Amino acid sequence: MATVPAFRLDDSLFNTDLYETIEAFWFQGLPPGATTPPYSLTARWFGLGSQREKDEFNTIGPEKLTIPSEPGSDDGEERENARALALPFLSQLGKSMTAKGDGLAFAKSAMSMVILLDQLPRNIYKGSPQMATVFRHYDRLAQALSMSLLLEETSSSKSYDDEGGAFALPTLHRPDLHPGIRSRPVYREWFYLPLQHSEHLSHHALLSQLISAYRRDIEESGGEAEMREVDSLADFENRHVVLLERFGRYPYRSDVLGREITTEEKQWFDNGGETFGF
């Protein structure tokens, strides 16, 4: 198994100011109290990155996060590495929780960090050769962080050591289940997208369970608009899983990753195969 080298995040970059800045510009235009996004916001999220996004993101290039560029060789290895990869981010989030003393502040800081690692690189590098960095580097970090946040125990605090001193995450519920987020798809779904972007089927098995629980929550406390968001997430997830079960990977990534395209994948491309905008 490849060993993940210890790394730390720069406190001058990764702090509550950064998380609040990301939240402010990512959700700019969201009506107060909204549970689902207006179309104009969705179009901005899944289009090309703005200059402001690029300026924010440029503070944390890959050189500031020194990890192996290639993922583990299989699902099991990658899952075992996930905690080591997530540890520096959990450390920073623990500091955010301590500074704010607020469960919702922690949950939104965690959401902003996931958006930073999973969504901003896609928006900024879409259509360029640098998408290889997204698939090999940032996705790996986002998936590790997402799994760690979503699999955390909620009954007691936990202590960790990130090679630079001990720290603890206070007792808290999973961020996606905080009352300020749980019934609001406009916030909740960001925690799940890193798993959807994974080429590891074990991540999708976990996501299937999460979507089922998400659906039950919305059935109890949401309305038609919220349920449409759940249905959309489930539909996109099914379409991703179909590709992985057929090819074992996402064929549309092969070119930018330098992977040899198989005959079956070429036929799939020729017949207008799904690329999810990439």
Short mmCIF file of N, CA, C and O in Angstrom, two decimals, residues 3 9 17 20 26 38 45 83-86 89 109 118 122 130 152 167 174 206 220 224 240 242-243 257:
data_model
loop_
_atom_site.label_atom_id
_atom_site.label_comp_id
_atom_site.label_asym_id
_atom_site.label_seq_id
_atom_site.Cartn_x
_atom_site.Cartn_y
_atom_site.Cartn_z
N THR A 3 2.07 4.72 1.03
CA THR A 3 1.94 5.49 2.26
C THR A 3 1.63 6.94 1.93
O THR A 3 2.26 7.54 1.07
N LEU A 9 -2.01 21.99 6.60
CA LEU A 9 -2.58 23.11 5.86
C LEU A 9 -2.14 24.42 6.50
O LEU A 9 -1.99 24.51 7.72
N ASP A 17 -12.26 32.64 7.66
CA ASP A 17 -12.43 33.69 6.66
C ASP A 17 -12.57 33.09 5.26
O ASP A 17 -13.41 33.52 4.46
N GLU A 20 -16.02 31.28 4.93
CA GLU A 20 -17.12 32.22 4.81
C GLU A 20 -17.11 32.92 3.46
O GLU A 20 -18.17 33.21 2.88
N TRP A 26 -20.35 31.47 -3.41
CA TRP A 26 -20.97 30.29 -4.02
C TRP A 26 -22.49 30.38 -3.99
O TRP A 26 -23.17 29.99 -4.93
N PRO A 38 -32.41 28.61 -7.35
CA PRO A 38 -33.03 29.07 -8.60
C PRO A 38 -32.18 28.62 -9.78
O PRO A 38 -30.99 28.31 -9.63
N TRP A 45 -23.28 27.44 -11.08
CA TRP A 45 -22.53 26.38 -10.40
C TRP A 45 -21.92 25.39 -11.37
O TRP A 45 -20.80 24.94 -11.20
N ARG A 83 -8.56 8.31 5.71
CA ARG A 83 -8.42 9.03 6.97
C ARG A 83 -7.15 9.87 7.00
O ARG A 83 -7.17 11.03 7.44
N ALA A 84 -6.03 9.31 6.51
CA ALA A 84 -4.78 10.07 6.50
C ALA A 84 -4.90 11.30 5.60
O ALA A 84 -4.37 12.37 5.92
N LEU A 85 -5.59 11.16 4.48
CA LEU A 85 -5.76 12.29 3.57
C LEU A 85 -6.68 13.35 4.17
O LEU A 85 -6.47 14.55 3.96
N ALA A 86 -7.69 12.91 4.90
CA ALA A 86 -8.67 13.85 5.44
C ALA A 86 -8.19 14.54 6.71
O ALA A 86 -8.69 15.61 7.07
N PHE A 89 -7.53 18.32 6.98
CA PHE A 89 -8.74 19.10 6.77
C PHE A 89 -9.65 19.01 8.00
O PHE A 89 -10.26 20.01 8.40
N SER A 109 -18.76 25.35 7.34
CA SER A 109 -17.33 25.37 7.02
C SER A 109 -16.94 24.08 6.31
O SER A 109 -16.17 24.10 5.33
N ASP A 118 -13.92 19.98 -4.42
CA ASP A 118 -14.65 19.17 -5.39
C ASP A 118 -15.21 19.99 -6.55
O ASP A 118 -15.16 19.56 -7.70
N ARG A 122 -13.32 21.86 -10.77
CA ARG A 122 -14.06 21.48 -11.98
C ARG A 122 -14.44 22.72 -12.78
O ARG A 122 -14.33 22.75 -14.01
N GLN A 130 -5.73 20.40 -17.58
CA GLN A 130 -5.58 20.40 -16.13
C GLN A 130 -6.69 19.64 -15.41
O GLN A 130 -6.63 19.45 -14.19
N GLU A 152 -18.40 9.87 10.38
CA GLU A 152 -18.03 10.21 11.75
C GLU A 152 -19.08 9.72 12.73
O GLU A 152 -20.28 9.83 12.49
N PHE A 167 -5.27 17.26 18.30
CA PHE A 167 -6.43 18.12 18.22
C PHE A 167 -7.66 17.24 18.38
O PHE A 167 -7.58 16.03 18.25
N ARG A 174 -23.23 14.60 12.18
CA ARG A 174 -22.75 14.72 10.81
C ARG A 174 -23.21 16.06 10.23
O ARG A 174 -24.35 16.45 10.41
N LEU A 206 -21.87 3.48 -0.74
CA LEU A 206 -22.15 4.38 0.38
C LEU A 206 -23.11 5.48 -0.04
O LEU A 206 -24.07 5.81 0.70
N GLU A 220 -40.40 13.27 4.77
CA GLU A 220 -40.99 13.66 6.05
C GLU A 220 -41.12 15.17 6.21
O GLU A 220 -42.10 15.64 6.82
N GLU A 224 -42.52 19.26 -2.85
CA GLU A 224 -42.27 18.79 -4.22
C GLU A 224 -40.95 19.32 -4.76
O GLU A 224 -40.21 18.58 -5.43
N HIS A 240 -24.15 7.48 -13.43
CA HIS A 240 -22.72 7.27 -13.15
C HIS A 240 -22.42 5.80 -12.88
O HIS A 240 -21.44 5.24 -13.40
N VAL A 242 -24.05 3.15 -13.88
CA VAL A 242 -24.17 2.37 -15.12
C VAL A 242 -22.84 2.33 -15.86
O VAL A 242 -22.39 1.29 -16.34
N LEU A 243 -22.17 3.49 -15.94
CA LEU A 243 -20.87 3.55 -16.62
C LEU A 243 -19.82 2.72 -15.89
O LEU A 243 -19.04 1.99 -16.51
N LEU A 257 -6.52 11.69 -18.98
CA LEU A 257 -5.69 10.95 -18.04
C LEU A 257 -4.64 10.08 -18.73
O LEU A 257 -3.85 9.41 -18.07
#
